[in-house]
Short mmCIF file of C-alpha atoms (C1' of nucleotides) in Angstrom, two decimals:
data_model
loop_
_atom_site.label_atom_id
_atom_site.label_comp_id
_atom_site.label_asym_id
_atom_site.label_seq_id
_atom_site.Cartn_x
_atom_site.Cartn_y
_atom_site.Cartn_z
CA UNK S 1 27.24 9.35 -45.32
CA UNK S 2 28.68 12.68 -45.94
CA UNK S 3 32.26 12.82 -46.92
CA UNK S 4 34.59 12.78 -44.02
CA UNK S 5 31.93 11.39 -41.76
CA UNK S 6 32.75 8.33 -39.83
CA UNK S 7 30.25 6.03 -38.40
CA UNK S 8 31.18 5.23 -34.88
CA UNK S 9 29.48 2.16 -33.74
CA UNK S 10 29.52 0.79 -30.25
CA UNK S 11 29.42 -2.86 -30.82
CA UNK S 12 28.43 -3.81 -27.40
CA UNK S 13 26.08 -0.96 -26.95
CA UNK S 14 23.03 -3.08 -26.75
CA UNK S 15 24.39 -5.59 -24.32
CA UNK S 16 25.94 -2.90 -22.20
CA UNK S 17 22.81 -0.89 -22.28
CA UNK S 18 20.69 -3.75 -21.18
CA UNK S 19 23.12 -4.75 -18.54
CA UNK S 20 23.32 -1.32 -17.08
CA UNK S 21 19.60 -1.00 -17.18
CA UNK S 22 19.24 -4.20 -15.29
CA UNK S 23 21.87 -3.10 -12.84
CA UNK S 24 20.18 0.19 -12.30
CA UNK S 25 17.02 -1.61 -11.60
CA UNK S 26 18.69 -3.96 -9.20
CA UNK S 27 20.22 -1.10 -7.35
CA UNK S 28 17.03 0.81 -7.64
CA UNK S 29 18.96 3.71 -8.91
CA UNK S 30 17.06 6.39 -10.74
CA UNK S 31 13.91 4.44 -10.36
CA UNK S 32 11.09 6.85 -10.71
CA UNK S 33 8.03 4.76 -10.50
CA UNK S 34 6.95 2.03 -8.17
CA UNK S 35 4.73 -0.74 -9.35
CA UNK S 36 2.83 -2.47 -6.61
CA UNK S 37 1.46 -5.89 -7.23
CA UNK S 38 0.18 -8.42 -4.78
CA UNK S 39 1.93 -6.84 -1.93
CA UNK S 40 5.23 -6.41 -3.58
CA UNK S 41 6.70 -3.16 -4.66
CA UNK S 42 8.88 -2.89 -7.67
CA UNK S 43 10.87 0.25 -8.15
CA UNK S 44 11.42 0.59 -11.84
CA UNK S 45 12.02 3.18 -14.48
CA UNK S 46 9.38 5.05 -16.34
CA UNK S 47 11.61 5.12 -19.32
CA UNK S 48 11.76 1.39 -19.59
CA UNK S 49 8.12 0.86 -18.88
CA UNK S 50 6.93 3.45 -21.27
CA UNK S 51 9.32 2.20 -23.88
CA UNK S 52 7.96 -1.27 -23.64
CA UNK S 53 4.34 -0.47 -23.12
CA UNK S 54 2.14 2.22 -24.50
CA UNK S 55 -0.11 1.47 -21.65
CA UNK S 56 2.45 2.56 -19.13
CA UNK S 57 3.41 5.39 -21.38
CA UNK S 58 -0.13 6.64 -21.27
CA UNK S 59 -0.18 6.41 -17.55
CA UNK S 60 2.95 8.44 -17.21
CA UNK S 61 1.75 10.94 -19.69
CA UNK S 62 -1.23 11.52 -17.54
CA UNK S 63 0.67 11.43 -14.33
CA UNK S 64 2.57 14.61 -13.81
CA UNK S 65 3.97 13.52 -10.51
CA UNK S 66 7.58 12.64 -10.10
CA UNK S 67 7.28 9.25 -8.60
CA UNK S 68 3.94 7.65 -9.10
CA UNK S 69 3.00 4.36 -7.58
CA UNK S 70 1.10 2.13 -9.90
CA UNK S 71 -0.92 -0.55 -8.26
CA UNK S 72 -1.68 -3.42 -10.54
CA UNK S 73 -4.60 -5.35 -9.30
CA UNK S 74 -5.21 -7.77 -12.07
CA UNK S 75 -1.76 -9.01 -12.73
CA UNK S 76 -0.07 -11.90 -11.14
CA UNK S 77 3.05 -10.99 -9.30
CA UNK S 78 5.12 -13.65 -10.96
CA UNK S 79 3.92 -12.56 -14.33
CA UNK S 80 4.78 -9.02 -13.57
CA UNK S 81 8.25 -9.97 -12.50
CA UNK S 82 8.67 -11.93 -15.66
CA UNK S 83 7.46 -9.00 -17.67
CA UNK S 84 9.88 -6.71 -15.96
CA UNK S 85 12.61 -9.12 -16.77
CA UNK S 86 11.38 -9.15 -20.30
CA UNK S 87 11.26 -5.41 -20.54
CA UNK S 88 14.64 -4.83 -19.02
CA UNK S 89 16.50 -7.60 -20.64
CA UNK S 90 14.51 -8.35 -23.68
CA UNK S 91 14.00 -11.92 -22.73
CA UNK S 92 12.68 -14.05 -19.98
CA UNK S 93 12.23 -17.68 -19.29
CA UNK S 94 8.80 -18.86 -18.50
CA UNK S 95 7.36 -22.24 -17.79
CA UNK S 96 5.09 -23.58 -20.45
CA UNK S 97 2.28 -23.83 -18.01
CA UNK S 98 2.55 -20.21 -17.13
CA UNK S 99 2.85 -18.95 -20.62
CA UNK S 100 -0.80 -18.34 -21.22
CA UNK S 101 -1.16 -16.41 -18.09
CA UNK S 102 1.90 -14.40 -18.83
CA UNK S 103 0.66 -13.55 -22.26
CA UNK S 104 -2.60 -12.47 -20.81
CA UNK S 105 -0.83 -10.20 -18.44
CA UNK S 106 1.27 -8.89 -21.28
CA UNK S 107 -1.85 -8.19 -23.26
CA UNK S 108 -3.39 -6.43 -20.39
CA UNK S 109 -0.35 -4.28 -20.00
CA UNK S 110 0.17 -4.04 -23.73
CA UNK S 111 3.73 -5.09 -23.61
CA UNK S 112 5.37 -4.58 -26.91
CA UNK S 113 6.72 -7.63 -28.52
CA UNK S 114 4.58 -9.88 -26.40
CA UNK S 115 1.09 -8.68 -26.86
CA UNK S 116 1.43 -5.64 -29.01
CA UNK S 117 3.33 -5.56 -32.24
CA UNK S 118 6.31 -3.40 -31.71
CA UNK S 119 6.62 -1.27 -34.76
CA UNK S 120 10.18 -0.29 -35.37
CA UNK S 121 10.71 3.35 -34.79
CA UNK S 122 11.46 5.01 -38.05
CA UNK S 123 14.34 7.03 -36.85
CA UNK S 124 15.80 4.17 -34.94
CA UNK S 125 15.57 1.58 -37.58
CA UNK S 126 19.17 1.89 -38.41
CA UNK S 127 20.10 1.43 -34.82
CA UNK S 128 17.77 -1.42 -34.37
CA UNK S 129 19.06 -3.27 -37.32
CA UNK S 130 22.64 -2.67 -36.49
CA UNK S 131 22.72 -4.77 -33.38
CA UNK S 132 21.43 -8.20 -33.51
CA UNK S 133 22.79 -9.91 -30.60
CA UNK S 134 19.57 -11.03 -29.11
CA UNK S 135 17.60 -12.77 -31.68
CA UNK S 136 14.68 -12.76 -29.38
CA UNK S 137 14.63 -9.10 -29.12
CA UNK S 138 14.61 -7.77 -32.58
CA UNK S 139 12.11 -5.17 -33.46
CA UNK S 140 9.02 -5.81 -35.46
CA UNK S 141 7.28 -8.85 -34.26
CA UNK S 142 4.16 -9.56 -36.16
CA UNK S 143 3.29 -12.56 -34.06
CA UNK S 144 4.51 -11.78 -30.70
CA UNK S 145 2.82 -14.60 -28.95
CA UNK S 146 4.13 -17.19 -31.23
CA UNK S 147 7.53 -15.80 -31.13
CA UNK S 148 7.16 -15.86 -27.46
CA UNK S 149 6.55 -19.56 -27.47
CA UNK S 150 9.56 -20.17 -29.56
CA UNK S 151 11.52 -18.10 -27.21
CA UNK S 152 10.22 -20.15 -24.45
CA UNK S 153 10.90 -23.48 -25.99
CA UNK S 154 14.57 -23.03 -26.33
CA UNK S 155 16.18 -21.21 -23.57
CA UNK S 156 17.41 -17.91 -24.76
CA UNK S 157 20.77 -16.49 -24.33
CA UNK S 158 19.82 -13.64 -22.15
CA UNK S 159 19.58 -13.92 -18.48
CA UNK S 160 18.76 -17.56 -18.25
CA UNK S 161 16.56 -18.55 -15.45
CA UNK S 162 17.79 -21.88 -14.36
CA UNK S 163 14.59 -22.85 -12.71
CA UNK S 164 11.74 -23.77 -14.92
CA UNK S 165 9.29 -22.75 -12.31
CA UNK S 166 7.40 -19.51 -12.44
CA UNK S 167 9.63 -16.78 -13.58
CA UNK S 168 10.95 -14.56 -11.00
CA UNK S 169 12.79 -11.44 -11.63
CA UNK S 170 16.47 -11.49 -10.93
CA UNK S 171 15.94 -9.64 -7.79
CA UNK S 172 12.36 -8.98 -7.04
CA UNK S 173 13.17 -6.34 -4.56
CA UNK S 174 12.80 -8.39 -1.47
CA UNK S 175 12.93 -5.36 0.65
CA UNK S 176 9.65 -4.38 -0.76
CA UNK S 177 8.33 -7.75 -0.31
CA UNK S 178 4.91 -8.00 1.05
CA UNK S 179 6.21 -10.72 3.23
CA UNK S 180 7.54 -13.87 1.85
CA UNK S 181 9.40 -14.30 5.01
CA UNK S 182 8.01 -15.32 8.29
CA UNK S 183 5.52 -17.74 7.01
CA UNK S 184 4.48 -18.66 10.46
CA UNK S 185 3.36 -15.21 11.18
CA UNK S 186 1.59 -15.04 7.95
CA UNK S 187 -0.36 -18.17 8.37
CA UNK S 188 -3.62 -16.37 8.53
CA UNK S 189 -3.02 -13.80 5.97
CA UNK S 190 -1.67 -16.25 3.51
CA UNK S 191 -5.07 -17.50 2.78
CA UNK S 192 -6.12 -14.01 2.11
CA UNK S 193 -3.34 -13.16 -0.13
CA UNK S 194 -3.18 -16.43 -1.82
CA UNK S 195 0.39 -15.92 -2.67
CA UNK S 196 3.76 -16.75 -1.27
CA UNK S 197 4.91 -20.10 -0.26
CA UNK S 198 3.47 -22.89 -2.29
CA UNK S 199 3.59 -22.09 -5.90
CA UNK S 200 0.57 -24.03 -6.86
CA UNK S 201 -1.45 -22.11 -4.45
CA UNK S 202 -0.08 -19.08 -6.04
CA UNK S 203 -1.50 -20.22 -9.26
CA UNK S 204 -4.77 -21.16 -7.80
CA UNK S 205 -5.23 -18.30 -5.50
CA UNK S 206 -4.27 -15.06 -7.00
CA UNK S 207 -4.48 -16.36 -10.40
CA UNK S 208 -8.08 -17.04 -10.03
CA UNK S 209 -8.70 -13.48 -9.28
CA UNK S 210 -6.54 -12.27 -12.02
CA UNK S 211 -8.01 -14.61 -14.52
CA UNK S 212 -11.46 -13.61 -13.61
CA UNK S 213 -10.66 -10.07 -14.20
CA UNK S 214 -8.84 -10.81 -17.31
CA UNK S 215 -11.76 -12.74 -18.46
CA UNK S 216 -13.94 -9.80 -17.83
CA UNK S 217 -11.70 -7.64 -19.81
CA UNK S 218 -11.53 -9.98 -22.64
CA UNK S 219 -15.25 -10.00 -22.93
CA UNK S 220 -15.25 -6.34 -23.57
CA UNK S 221 -12.52 -6.36 -26.09
CA UNK S 222 -10.53 -9.02 -27.73
CA UNK S 223 -7.92 -7.23 -29.63
CA UNK S 224 -7.15 -4.67 -27.04
CA UNK S 225 -7.66 -6.01 -23.59
CA UNK S 226 -8.87 -3.57 -21.09
CA UNK S 227 -6.08 -2.43 -18.89
CA UNK S 228 -6.02 -3.83 -15.45
CA UNK S 229 -7.20 -2.11 -12.42
CA UNK S 230 -4.56 0.30 -11.57
CA UNK S 231 -4.02 2.90 -9.01
CA UNK S 232 -1.47 5.55 -9.52
CA UNK S 233 -0.26 7.32 -6.56
CA UNK S 234 2.41 9.69 -5.63
CA UNK S 235 4.98 8.34 -3.36
CA UNK S 236 5.58 11.19 -1.10
CA UNK S 237 8.81 9.98 0.33
CA UNK S 238 10.25 9.20 -2.99
CA UNK S 239 9.07 12.43 -4.39
CA UNK S 240 10.91 14.23 -1.74
CA UNK S 241 14.00 12.25 -2.40
CA UNK S 242 13.81 12.89 -6.02
CA UNK S 243 13.32 16.54 -5.56
CA UNK S 244 16.43 16.64 -3.53
CA UNK S 245 18.24 14.72 -6.15
CA UNK S 246 17.14 16.98 -8.84
CA UNK S 247 17.54 20.08 -6.93
CA UNK S 248 20.89 21.05 -8.26
CA UNK S 249 21.09 18.96 -11.33
CA UNK S 250 18.06 20.60 -12.70
CA UNK S 251 17.21 17.43 -14.46
CA UNK S 252 13.61 17.15 -15.13
CA UNK S 253 13.72 13.98 -17.00
CA UNK S 254 14.97 10.74 -15.70
CA UNK S 255 16.29 10.03 -19.12
CA UNK S 256 18.94 12.56 -18.60
CA UNK S 257 20.13 11.30 -15.33
CA UNK S 258 19.39 7.70 -15.70
CA UNK S 259 20.93 7.26 -19.08
CA UNK S 260 23.85 9.45 -18.58
CA UNK S 261 26.60 7.00 -18.08
CA UNK S 262 28.90 9.71 -16.97
CA UNK S 263 26.74 10.53 -14.05
CA UNK S 264 26.09 7.05 -12.91
CA UNK S 265 28.83 6.85 -10.45
CA UNK S 266 29.62 10.43 -9.93
CA UNK S 267 26.73 11.78 -8.06
CA UNK S 268 27.44 11.31 -4.45
CA UNK S 269 23.97 12.20 -3.42
CA UNK S 270 22.58 9.57 -5.59
CA UNK S 271 25.12 7.29 -4.19
CA UNK S 272 23.82 8.17 -0.83
CA UNK S 273 20.30 7.36 -1.70
CA UNK S 274 21.41 4.17 -3.24
CA UNK S 275 23.15 3.43 -0.03
CA UNK S 276 19.83 3.81 1.61
CA UNK S 277 18.57 1.16 -0.66
CA UNK S 278 21.44 -0.96 0.36
CA UNK S 279 20.47 -0.58 3.91
CA UNK S 280 17.05 -1.60 3.04
CA UNK S 281 18.42 -4.78 1.75
CA UNK S 282 19.35 -5.74 5.20
CA UNK S 283 15.97 -5.18 6.55
CA UNK S 284 13.99 -7.30 4.32
CA UNK S 285 13.00 -9.83 6.88
CA UNK S 286 11.85 -7.20 9.25
CA UNK S 287 8.48 -6.77 7.74
CA UNK S 288 6.70 -8.53 10.48
CA UNK S 289 8.72 -7.35 13.33
CA UNK S 290 6.27 -6.23 15.91
CA UNK S 291 7.74 -2.84 15.96
CA UNK S 292 9.85 -2.28 12.97
CA UNK S 293 12.35 0.43 13.32
CA UNK S 294 11.92 3.39 11.08
CA UNK S 295 14.35 2.25 8.50
CA UNK S 296 12.70 -1.06 8.29
CA UNK S 297 9.54 0.57 7.31
CA UNK S 298 11.11 2.84 4.87
CA UNK S 299 9.69 1.65 1.64
CA UNK S 300 6.48 0.08 2.77
CA UNK S 301 5.76 3.15 4.75
CA UNK S 302 6.57 5.23 1.79
CA UNK S 303 4.07 3.42 -0.24
CA UNK S 304 1.61 3.52 2.53
CA UNK S 305 2.04 7.20 2.55
CA UNK S 306 1.52 7.26 -1.09
CA UNK S 307 -1.52 5.11 -0.99
CA UNK S 308 -3.18 6.93 1.75
CA UNK S 309 -1.30 10.08 1.86
CA UNK S 310 -2.36 13.58 2.52
CA UNK S 311 -4.30 15.41 -0.02
CA UNK S 312 -1.47 17.38 -1.35
CA UNK S 313 0.23 14.33 -2.58
CA UNK S 314 -2.65 12.59 -4.16
CA UNK S 315 -2.68 12.76 -7.85
CA UNK S 316 -5.47 10.80 -9.32
CA UNK S 317 -5.79 10.46 -12.96
CA UNK S 318 -8.87 11.60 -14.61
CA UNK S 319 -7.72 10.74 -18.04
CA UNK S 320 -10.00 9.18 -20.51
CA UNK S 321 -7.77 6.35 -21.46
CA UNK S 322 -7.09 5.35 -17.99
CA UNK S 323 -8.45 2.11 -16.73
CA UNK S 324 -11.85 2.08 -15.28
CA UNK S 325 -10.58 0.41 -12.24
CA UNK S 326 -8.74 3.36 -10.97
CA UNK S 327 -9.62 3.66 -7.42
CA UNK S 328 -8.80 6.52 -5.31
CA UNK S 329 -9.64 8.59 -2.42
CA UNK S 330 -13.06 9.78 -2.12
CA UNK S 331 -13.73 13.28 -3.18
CA UNK S 332 -10.38 14.42 -2.28
CA UNK S 333 -8.83 17.26 -4.08
CA UNK S 334 -5.16 17.50 -4.20
CA UNK S 335 -3.21 20.63 -4.06
CA UNK S 336 -3.15 20.70 -7.80
CA UNK S 337 -6.83 21.17 -7.48
CA UNK S 338 -9.73 19.93 -9.40
CA UNK S 339 -8.72 16.44 -10.21
CA UNK S 340 -11.44 14.26 -11.36
CA UNK S 341 -11.55 11.67 -8.71
CA UNK S 342 -12.86 8.25 -9.11
CA UNK S 343 -14.80 6.48 -6.49
CA UNK S 344 -12.91 3.87 -4.61
CA UNK S 345 -12.79 0.55 -6.24
CA UNK S 346 -15.04 -2.07 -4.91
CA UNK S 347 -12.93 -4.81 -6.22
CA UNK S 348 -10.81 -6.64 -3.74
CA UNK S 349 -7.34 -5.51 -4.32
CA UNK S 350 -4.87 -8.16 -5.16
CA UNK S 351 -2.10 -6.46 -3.44
CA UNK S 352 -0.89 -6.06 0.00
CA UNK S 353 0.01 -2.67 1.05
CA UNK S 354 0.01 -1.78 4.61
CA UNK S 355 0.07 -4.94 6.48
CA UNK S 356 1.89 -3.21 9.11
CA UNK S 357 2.21 -4.97 12.33
CA UNK S 358 0.40 -3.00 14.88
CA UNK S 359 1.98 -2.17 18.07
CA UNK S 360 1.42 -5.26 20.07
CA UNK S 361 2.64 -4.16 23.39
CA UNK S 362 -0.39 -5.22 25.27
CA UNK S 363 -0.34 -5.28 28.48
CA UNK S 364 2.05 -2.78 29.82
CA UNK S 365 0.88 0.22 28.02
CA UNK S 366 0.31 3.60 29.36
CA UNK S 367 -2.04 3.74 32.23
CA UNK S 368 -5.14 5.65 31.86
CA UNK S 369 -3.97 8.31 34.20
CA UNK S 370 -1.09 8.99 31.94
CA UNK S 371 -3.09 10.01 29.01
CA UNK S 372 -5.94 11.51 30.84
CA UNK S 373 -3.95 13.54 33.19
CA UNK S 374 -1.92 14.68 30.29
CA UNK S 375 1.63 15.54 30.94
CA UNK S 376 2.69 18.85 29.64
CA UNK S 377 0.21 19.05 26.87
CA UNK S 378 -2.28 21.74 27.45
CA UNK S 379 -0.44 24.91 27.00
CA UNK S 380 -2.62 27.92 26.88
CA UNK S 381 -4.59 28.67 23.79
CA UNK S 382 -7.89 27.07 23.18
CA UNK S 383 -8.86 26.35 19.62
CA UNK S 384 -12.48 26.53 18.71
CA UNK S 385 -14.05 24.51 15.97
CA UNK S 386 -15.80 26.81 13.52
CA UNK S 387 -18.48 24.21 12.93
CA UNK S 388 -19.41 23.17 16.42
CA UNK S 389 -18.73 23.82 20.03
CA UNK S 390 -15.72 21.61 20.16
CA UNK S 391 -12.66 23.16 21.63
CA UNK S 392 -9.20 21.86 22.16
CA UNK S 393 -5.92 23.15 23.25
CA UNK S 394 -4.18 21.33 20.47
CA UNK S 395 -4.45 22.70 17.01
CA UNK S 396 -3.55 19.30 15.78
CA UNK S 397 -6.64 17.86 17.33
CA UNK S 398 -8.78 20.60 15.94
CA UNK S 399 -7.57 19.94 12.44
CA UNK S 400 -8.39 16.33 12.84
CA UNK S 401 -11.73 17.16 14.30
CA UNK S 402 -12.62 19.45 11.44
CA UNK S 403 -12.25 16.59 9.04
CA UNK S 404 -15.38 15.26 10.61
CA UNK S 405 -17.28 18.29 9.45
CA UNK S 406 -15.76 18.56 6.05
CA UNK S 407 -16.25 14.89 5.41
CA UNK S 408 -12.74 14.64 4.20
CA UNK S 409 -11.48 11.10 4.41
CA UNK S 410 -8.03 11.03 2.94
CA UNK S 411 -7.27 7.44 3.78
CA UNK S 412 -8.81 4.86 1.55
CA UNK S 413 -8.75 1.14 1.95
CA UNK S 414 -7.25 -0.58 -1.01
CA UNK S 415 -9.45 -3.59 -0.55
CA UNK S 416 -12.84 -2.00 -0.26
CA UNK S 417 -14.49 1.33 -0.46
CA UNK S 418 -13.84 2.16 3.13
CA UNK S 419 -12.35 5.54 3.73
CA UNK S 420 -11.45 7.21 6.91
CA UNK S 421 -9.96 10.32 8.29
CA UNK S 422 -7.05 8.69 9.98
CA UNK S 423 -4.33 6.40 8.98
CA UNK S 424 -4.32 4.35 12.11
CA UNK S 425 -8.00 3.68 11.70
CA UNK S 426 -7.30 2.55 8.21
CA UNK S 427 -4.55 0.28 9.41
CA UNK S 428 -6.89 -1.34 11.85
CA UNK S 429 -9.49 -1.67 9.20
CA UNK S 430 -7.04 -3.30 6.87
CA UNK S 431 -6.41 -5.94 9.47
CA UNK S 432 -9.88 -7.13 8.69
CA UNK S 433 -8.88 -7.78 5.13
CA UNK S 434 -5.54 -9.25 5.88
CA UNK S 435 -6.82 -11.41 8.67
CA UNK S 436 -4.22 -10.02 10.95
CA UNK S 437 -5.14 -10.28 14.58
CA UNK S 438 -2.14 -8.87 16.31
CA UNK S 439 -3.79 -8.36 19.66
CA UNK S 440 -3.78 -11.50 21.69
CA UNK S 441 -5.37 -12.03 25.03
CA UNK S 442 -2.82 -13.07 27.66
CA UNK S 443 -5.44 -15.09 29.46
CA UNK S 444 -6.86 -17.13 26.65
CA UNK S 445 -6.33 -17.83 23.00
CA UNK S 446 -8.51 -15.04 21.86
CA UNK S 447 -7.00 -12.54 19.52
CA UNK S 448 -8.43 -9.56 17.81
CA UNK S 449 -7.76 -7.30 14.94
CA UNK S 450 -8.54 -4.30 17.07
CA UNK S 451 -6.84 -3.44 20.24
CA UNK S 452 -9.98 -1.98 21.66
CA UNK S 453 -11.82 -5.18 21.15
CA UNK S 454 -9.18 -7.05 23.02
CA UNK S 455 -9.21 -4.54 25.78
CA UNK S 456 -12.88 -4.96 26.19
CA UNK S 457 -12.53 -8.68 25.97
CA UNK S 458 -9.98 -8.64 28.75
CA UNK S 459 -12.60 -7.42 31.08
CA UNK S 460 -14.21 -10.80 31.04
CA UNK S 461 -11.04 -12.08 32.62
CA UNK S 462 -10.29 -9.24 34.92
CA UNK S 463 -13.88 -8.83 35.97
CA UNK S 464 -13.57 -5.12 35.64
CA UNK S 465 -16.87 -3.45 35.11
CA UNK S 466 -16.97 0.14 34.34
CA UNK S 467 -20.50 0.76 35.45
CA UNK S 468 -21.38 -0.13 38.99
CA UNK S 469 -24.77 0.57 40.38
CA UNK S 470 -24.61 2.61 43.56
CA UNK S 471 -27.91 1.21 44.65
CA UNK S 472 -27.21 -2.45 44.35
CA UNK S 473 -24.44 -4.78 43.43
CA UNK S 474 -25.27 -4.67 39.77
CA UNK S 475 -22.37 -3.88 37.51
CA UNK S 476 -21.90 -4.00 33.81
CA UNK S 477 -19.71 -2.92 31.06
CA UNK S 478 -22.49 -1.80 28.88
CA UNK S 479 -23.56 1.71 29.45
CA UNK S 480 -26.96 1.37 27.92
CA UNK S 481 -27.60 -1.73 29.95
CA UNK S 482 -26.49 0.13 32.98
CA UNK S 483 -28.77 3.03 32.19
CA UNK S 484 -31.66 0.70 31.76
CA UNK S 485 -30.89 -0.81 35.08
CA UNK S 486 -30.39 2.51 36.75
CA UNK S 487 -33.75 3.73 35.58
CA UNK S 488 -35.29 1.00 37.62
CA UNK S 489 -33.86 2.55 40.72
CA UNK S 490 -35.00 5.96 39.67
CA UNK S 491 -38.49 4.67 39.20
CA UNK S 492 -38.40 2.96 42.52
CA UNK S 493 -37.24 6.12 44.17
CA UNK S 494 -39.88 8.21 42.52
CA UNK S 495 -42.65 5.87 43.48
"C1'" DC T 1 -19.91 -10.34 24.18
"C1'" DA T 2 -17.61 -9.45 19.88
"C1'" DG T 3 -17.00 -6.72 15.64
"C1'" DC T 4 -16.46 -2.46 13.75
"C1'" DA T 5 -16.22 2.44 13.25
"C1'" DG T 6 -15.55 7.02 14.92
"C1'" DG T 7 -13.71 10.37 17.89
"C1'" DG T 8 -10.81 13.03 21.41
"C1'" DG T 9 -6.37 13.53 24.32
"C1'" DG T 10 -1.75 13.71 24.14
"C1'" DC T 11 3.23 12.39 23.34
"C1'" DG T 12 7.31 12.11 20.34
"C1'" DT T 13 9.59 13.63 16.42
"C1'" DC E 1 2.25 15.33 11.86
"C1'" DG E 2 2.24 10.47 12.97
"C1'" DC E 3 1.04 7.57 16.12
"C1'" DC E 4 -0.62 5.71 20.36
"C1'" DC E 5 -3.73 5.97 24.00
"C1'" DC E 6 -8.47 5.51 25.33
"C1'" DC E 7 -13.64 5.75 25.14
"C1'" DT E 8 -18.24 5.47 22.96
"C1'" DG E 9 -21.87 4.05 19.89
"C1'" DC E 10 -24.05 0.87 17.02
"C1'" DT E 11 -24.90 -3.70 15.48
"C1'" DG E 12 -25.41 -8.58 15.54
"C1'" DA E 13 -24.80 -13.28 17.19
#
DNA sequence: CAGCAGGGGGCGT
DNA sequence: CGCCCCCTGCTGA
């Protein structure tokens, strides 16, 4: 120390820091990355993630976007929540039985202190050694796993989880929940997701998948497990928000805003956005409302947007260190241009993204005349497709049509390699994966994942046949069958 | 007949 | 632009 220099030490810095971090996470304030896992969405902080994991750090390094969405496919949700708890608070309780799995997940994500030795930063060594409140959280940990077990055996002093059952984060963002609520409505999809509800099924279901993958990874490398399948996406909505937030602060780095205690409570705009989060809290059970109001869909929709958003918002990593499992949109070049896109993953995703309840307002929809007659739609100008003879009065329709020619399919299924040009088609397609069959026949127990299928099915009840033979009483729904039939009459007439 | 995918019209925001 | 409406085509049981 130089003469006259005083060392000012904030005794409770560490505890306060951790507490505020956890609070910020709870309030989802300054969160700048969303981690999606098994249908849940966890808004967290890049800073924390990259601090605790080189793996995440790498991802963020290679992800220039403001608010990426990282989809973890090979990590159990409970494990992830536990790891978040661990990262934010330096400690987490975990049941003995889940320890192995958790460690695996930690290895996969290269969580410092759990799976990766956390070398003490040279410059910070003084700081690190100066606070030793949490014995479980001191730097250098040559045997993270073992230390982990010790930590597990005697409940630590941190945020003690009273329940010995699978660790759950203090507040696993229920508003982003893939749908723990409404089990009745999820009866079908539960088997698909293999999560929620019974915990043992959780272990058996998702875990099987995760373990398989982990096993695969471990075959390739023991010391450094291959990172899990991850998708990183830009959350358009959140990006917008953030841009607004940063508009006048000029803060480029979340560190500045997020760690600036002085600004925590002073920024009214941030307060406002946090208030939005508060609102979202109220809507958590609304996930399966047949027609969720816009606010209810806020976050899921945001992520949906991110997952299957327009080209301009897609930022796919082409980095070398990135996991092989990156799946993305097919041949789609973002506005940044020239990203190296990976083919969509074939692996079944272990997450639930857009299980959006489709509009279920069967019967009582618009009559055919409504849409065919077209109210005040066609106003003047006719737009001609440059690739074919198609014309339309709506530029919007032309744009959509042109996608057919360009082969652009911006919307990718997160469960399979299916891609499509339209979001609603994707949503219908995803029903196939989720097992959702929102369209029920009012006459029988039949239900379908596609509204069109139901509509056609209804004809068996209503007896409506679209094709009626003018020559005889024959009628059918099938055009080709009708044509075949009609040819008979033509032949007869010609003979 | 059901399942699935693709496509066009048009309304609401 | 998102979403809803509807139709059509192909396939398979």
